[in-house]
Every structure is written in C-alpha cells, then in structure tokens.
mmCIF file of C-alpha atoms in Angstrom:
data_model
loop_
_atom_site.group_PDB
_atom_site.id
_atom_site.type_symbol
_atom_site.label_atom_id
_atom_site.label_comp_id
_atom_site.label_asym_id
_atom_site.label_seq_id
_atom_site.Cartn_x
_atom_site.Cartn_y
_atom_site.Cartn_z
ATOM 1 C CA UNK A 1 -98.963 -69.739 29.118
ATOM 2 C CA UNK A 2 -99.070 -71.353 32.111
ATOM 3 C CA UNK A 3 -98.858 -74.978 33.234
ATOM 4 C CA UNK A 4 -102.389 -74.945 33.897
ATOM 5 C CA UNK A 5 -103.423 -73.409 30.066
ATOM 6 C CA UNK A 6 -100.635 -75.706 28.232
ATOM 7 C CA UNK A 7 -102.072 -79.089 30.304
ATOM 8 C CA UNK A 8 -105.948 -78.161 29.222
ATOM 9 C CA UNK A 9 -104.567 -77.662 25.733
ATOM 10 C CA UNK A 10 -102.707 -80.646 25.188
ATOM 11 C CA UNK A 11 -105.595 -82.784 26.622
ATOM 12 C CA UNK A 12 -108.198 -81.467 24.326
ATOM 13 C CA UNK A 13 -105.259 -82.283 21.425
ATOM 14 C CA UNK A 14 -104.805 -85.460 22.819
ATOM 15 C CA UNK A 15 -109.117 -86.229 22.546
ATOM 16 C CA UNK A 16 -109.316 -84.714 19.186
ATOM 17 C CA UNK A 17 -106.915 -87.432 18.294
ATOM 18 C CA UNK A 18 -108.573 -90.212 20.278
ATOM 19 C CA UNK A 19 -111.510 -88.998 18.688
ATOM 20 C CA UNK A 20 -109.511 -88.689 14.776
ATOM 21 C CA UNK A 21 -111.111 -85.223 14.892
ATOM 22 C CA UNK A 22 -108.389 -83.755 12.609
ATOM 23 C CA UNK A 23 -110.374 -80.117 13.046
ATOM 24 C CA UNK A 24 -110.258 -80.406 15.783
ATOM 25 C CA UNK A 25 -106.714 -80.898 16.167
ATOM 26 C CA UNK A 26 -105.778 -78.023 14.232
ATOM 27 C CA UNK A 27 -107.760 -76.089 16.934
ATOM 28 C CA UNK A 28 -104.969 -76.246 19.298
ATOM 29 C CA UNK A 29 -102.253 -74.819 16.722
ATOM 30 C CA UNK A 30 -101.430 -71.656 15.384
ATOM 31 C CA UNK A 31 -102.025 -70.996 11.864
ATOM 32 C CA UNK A 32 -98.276 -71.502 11.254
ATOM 33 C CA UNK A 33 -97.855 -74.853 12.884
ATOM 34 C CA UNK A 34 -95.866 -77.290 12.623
ATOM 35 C CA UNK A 35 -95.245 -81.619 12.946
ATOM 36 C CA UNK A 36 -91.777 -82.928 13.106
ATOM 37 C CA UNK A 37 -91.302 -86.509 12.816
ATOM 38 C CA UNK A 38 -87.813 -86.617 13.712
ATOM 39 C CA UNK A 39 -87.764 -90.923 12.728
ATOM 40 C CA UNK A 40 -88.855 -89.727 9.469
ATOM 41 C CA UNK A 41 -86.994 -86.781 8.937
ATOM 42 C CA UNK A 42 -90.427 -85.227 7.500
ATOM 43 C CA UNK A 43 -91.064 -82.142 8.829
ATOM 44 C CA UNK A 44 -94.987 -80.434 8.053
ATOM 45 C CA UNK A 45 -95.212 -77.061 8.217
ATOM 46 C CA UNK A 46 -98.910 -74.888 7.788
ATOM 47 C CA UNK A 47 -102.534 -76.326 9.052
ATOM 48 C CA UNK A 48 -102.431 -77.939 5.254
ATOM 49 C CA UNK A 49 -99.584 -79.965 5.290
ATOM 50 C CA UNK A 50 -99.955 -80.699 9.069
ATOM 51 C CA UNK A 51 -103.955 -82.276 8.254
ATOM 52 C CA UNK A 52 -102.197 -84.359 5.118
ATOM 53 C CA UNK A 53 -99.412 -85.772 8.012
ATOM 54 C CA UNK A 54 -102.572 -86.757 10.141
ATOM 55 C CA UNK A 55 -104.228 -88.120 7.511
ATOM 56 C CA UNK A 56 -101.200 -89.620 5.387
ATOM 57 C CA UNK A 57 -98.480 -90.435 8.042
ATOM 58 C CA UNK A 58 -100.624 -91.588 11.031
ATOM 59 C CA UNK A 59 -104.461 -92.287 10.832
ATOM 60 C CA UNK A 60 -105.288 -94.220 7.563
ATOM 61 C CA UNK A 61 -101.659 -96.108 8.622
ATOM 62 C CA UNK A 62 -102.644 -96.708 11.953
ATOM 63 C CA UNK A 63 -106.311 -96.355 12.342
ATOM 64 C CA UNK A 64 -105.825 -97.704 16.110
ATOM 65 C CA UNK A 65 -102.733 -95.536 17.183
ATOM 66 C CA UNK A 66 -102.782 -94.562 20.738
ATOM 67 C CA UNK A 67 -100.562 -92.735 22.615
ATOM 68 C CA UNK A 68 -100.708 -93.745 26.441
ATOM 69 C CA UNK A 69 -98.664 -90.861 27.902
ATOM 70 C CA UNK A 70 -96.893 -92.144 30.848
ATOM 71 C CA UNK A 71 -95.342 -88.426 31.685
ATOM 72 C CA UNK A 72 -95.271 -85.441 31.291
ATOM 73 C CA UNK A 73 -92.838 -82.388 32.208
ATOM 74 C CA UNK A 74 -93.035 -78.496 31.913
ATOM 75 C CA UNK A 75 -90.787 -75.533 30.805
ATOM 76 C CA UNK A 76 -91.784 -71.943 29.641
ATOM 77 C CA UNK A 77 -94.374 -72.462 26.699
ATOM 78 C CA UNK A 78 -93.259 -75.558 26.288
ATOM 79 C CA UNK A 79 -94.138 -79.205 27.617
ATOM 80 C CA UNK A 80 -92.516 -82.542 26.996
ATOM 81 C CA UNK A 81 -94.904 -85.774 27.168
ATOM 82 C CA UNK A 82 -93.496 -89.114 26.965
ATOM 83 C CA UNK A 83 -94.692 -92.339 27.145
ATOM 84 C CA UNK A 84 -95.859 -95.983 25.138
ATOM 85 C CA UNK A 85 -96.993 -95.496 21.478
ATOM 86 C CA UNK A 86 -99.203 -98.153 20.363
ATOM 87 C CA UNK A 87 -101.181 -98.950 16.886
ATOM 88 C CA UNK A 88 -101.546 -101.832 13.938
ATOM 89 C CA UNK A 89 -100.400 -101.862 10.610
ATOM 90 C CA UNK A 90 -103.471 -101.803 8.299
ATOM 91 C CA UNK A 91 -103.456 -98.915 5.672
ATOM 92 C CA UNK A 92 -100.265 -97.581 3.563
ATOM 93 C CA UNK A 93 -97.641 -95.815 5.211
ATOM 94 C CA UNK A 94 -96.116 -92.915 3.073
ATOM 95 C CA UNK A 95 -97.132 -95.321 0.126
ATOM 96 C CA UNK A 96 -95.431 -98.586 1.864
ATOM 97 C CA UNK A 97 -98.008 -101.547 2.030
ATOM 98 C CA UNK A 98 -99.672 -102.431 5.793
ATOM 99 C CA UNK A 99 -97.861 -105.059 7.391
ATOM 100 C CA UNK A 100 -100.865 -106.022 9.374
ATOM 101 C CA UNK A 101 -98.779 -106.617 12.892
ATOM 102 C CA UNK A 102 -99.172 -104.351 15.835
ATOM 103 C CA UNK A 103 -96.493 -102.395 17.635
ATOM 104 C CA UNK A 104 -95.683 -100.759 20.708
ATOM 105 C CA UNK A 105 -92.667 -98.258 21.206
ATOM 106 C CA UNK A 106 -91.606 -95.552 23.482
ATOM 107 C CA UNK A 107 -92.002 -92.364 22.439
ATOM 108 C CA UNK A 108 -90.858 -88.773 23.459
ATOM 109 C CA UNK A 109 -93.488 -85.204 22.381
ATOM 110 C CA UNK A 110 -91.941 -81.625 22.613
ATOM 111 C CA UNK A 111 -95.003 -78.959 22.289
ATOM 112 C CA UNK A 112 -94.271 -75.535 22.178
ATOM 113 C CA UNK A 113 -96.728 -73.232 22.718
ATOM 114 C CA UNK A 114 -97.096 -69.219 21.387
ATOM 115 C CA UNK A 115 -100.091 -67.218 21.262
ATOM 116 C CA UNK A 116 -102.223 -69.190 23.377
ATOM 117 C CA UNK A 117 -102.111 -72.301 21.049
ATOM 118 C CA UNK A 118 -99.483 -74.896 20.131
ATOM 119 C CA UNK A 119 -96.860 -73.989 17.791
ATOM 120 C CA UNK A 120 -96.069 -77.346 16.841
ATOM 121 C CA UNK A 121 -94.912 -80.896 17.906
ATOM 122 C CA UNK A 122 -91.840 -82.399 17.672
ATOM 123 C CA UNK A 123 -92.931 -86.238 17.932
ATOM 124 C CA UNK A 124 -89.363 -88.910 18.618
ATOM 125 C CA UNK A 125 -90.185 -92.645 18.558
ATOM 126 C CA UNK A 126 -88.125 -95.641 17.174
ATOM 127 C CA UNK A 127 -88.935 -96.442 13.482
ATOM 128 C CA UNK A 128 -86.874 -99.694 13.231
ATOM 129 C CA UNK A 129 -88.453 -101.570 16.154
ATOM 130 C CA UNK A 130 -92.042 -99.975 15.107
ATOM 131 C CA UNK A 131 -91.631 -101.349 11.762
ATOM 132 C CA UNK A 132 -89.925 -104.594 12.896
ATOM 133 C CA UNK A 133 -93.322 -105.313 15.400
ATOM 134 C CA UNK A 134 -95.678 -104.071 12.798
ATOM 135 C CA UNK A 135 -94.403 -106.228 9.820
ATOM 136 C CA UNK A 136 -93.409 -103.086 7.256
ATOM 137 C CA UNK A 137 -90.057 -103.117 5.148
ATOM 138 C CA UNK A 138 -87.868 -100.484 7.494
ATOM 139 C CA UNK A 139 -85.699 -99.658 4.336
ATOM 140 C CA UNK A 140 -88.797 -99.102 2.286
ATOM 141 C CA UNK A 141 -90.356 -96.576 4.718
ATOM 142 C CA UNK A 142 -87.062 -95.036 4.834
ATOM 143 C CA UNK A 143 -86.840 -94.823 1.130
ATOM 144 C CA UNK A 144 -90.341 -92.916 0.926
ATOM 145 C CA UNK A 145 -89.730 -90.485 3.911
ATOM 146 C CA UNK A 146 -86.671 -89.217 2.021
ATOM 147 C CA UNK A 147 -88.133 -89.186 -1.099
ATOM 148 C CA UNK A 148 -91.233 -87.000 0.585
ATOM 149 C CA UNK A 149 -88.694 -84.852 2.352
ATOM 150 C CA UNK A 150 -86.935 -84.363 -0.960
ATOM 151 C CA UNK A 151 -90.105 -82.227 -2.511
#
C-alpha cells in the first residue's frame, strides 16, 4: 500500500473509534488481526478477541479515551503514529475498579498493513503514570493483565 491508502485507512480507524463504532473498526483489519498492548503484555489475536479488547480493555474503561496523534511516520506497509493519549477512569479495567481521575500519557502506534487492510496494532503507552493520574491500583492492573495473558 501506499502512503496515500495506509493514511485514508488509519483515519477512517481513527473515526470509527472517535465514533466507538467497534464494526467499524474491524473494517480496517484483516480477518486475522491483531492488538498488542505491549504495557499490558496482552496480546488479541482474531476480529473476536480484538472486539472483546475494545470493549473490555479500552471503551467501557475509558468511555472518553482520545488519542490526539501529534505524528505520524511511514515505512513499507507499515506506519508509526505517536502522540498524547487522553481518557477518565470510570468503568472496570480488566476487572480493576474505576479510579474516577483522568490521565494523559504519551503514546507510540505501529500499524502494519497486508492485503489492503491493517494487520494489526501494536499500541506502547506508560501504564504506571496512566494509572497513577487516573487513580487505579498499578499492581492490581498488573496482576489482572497477567492473569488474562495466562489463559
């Protein structure tokens, strides 16, 4: 793909998830896609697990979580996008209570593309100040990333 395909792409990603149009978001991957939260260690793999990550790991935790990407760079099928994650504690987090404060942390995307789609994301941001700013237990979230990853 070129730069020109892979940019449109990503943006109608990025407005499905403005939008918390999980459908939509697994539009824009293959069927064999992927979401690795490298702060969790939790990797999803499959349109399945990757809608339960949406739903479990991101939206009903952080029903305001916005990504303001602040840049964005370009290899072959690939792109990197990095910028300011923002969002408030309000629902459980991989079964950790809300904290109820709000965070903002810097945060790094690698999307690889195949077959006209995305194959994946790999998403880096930092967990201890996110849950430092937002109020939850870091050890607890911990605790329940490795016991998901241990399935």
């Amino acid at each position: 793909m070129d730069t020109t395909e892979m940019r449109r792409l990503f943006e109608a990603h990025r407005t499905a998830e403005a939008a918390r149009d999980i459908d939509g978001i697994l539009e824009t991957f293959v069927e064999d896609c992927f979401l690795d939260t490298k702060a969790l260690g939790l990797r999803s793999s499959g349109k399945d697990a990757v809608r339960a990550a949406y739903r479990g790991q991101y939206f009903t935790a952080f029903p305001d979580l916005s990504p303001e990407d602040e840049g964005i760079a370009f290899g072959d099928d690939v792109l990197t996008v990095w910028g300011t994650l923002r969002g408030t504690s309000e629902g459980e987090w991989l079964g950790v209570p809300p904290g109820g404060g709000t965070f903002e942390v810097p945060f790094a995307n690698v999307v690889p593309f195949r077959d006209g789609r995305m194959a994946g994301e790999t998403i880096y941001f930092d967990l201890a100040t996110l849950c430092t700013q937002a109020g939850i237990p870091l050890e607890a979230v911990r605790e329940a990333a490795a016991a998901r990853g241990a399935r």
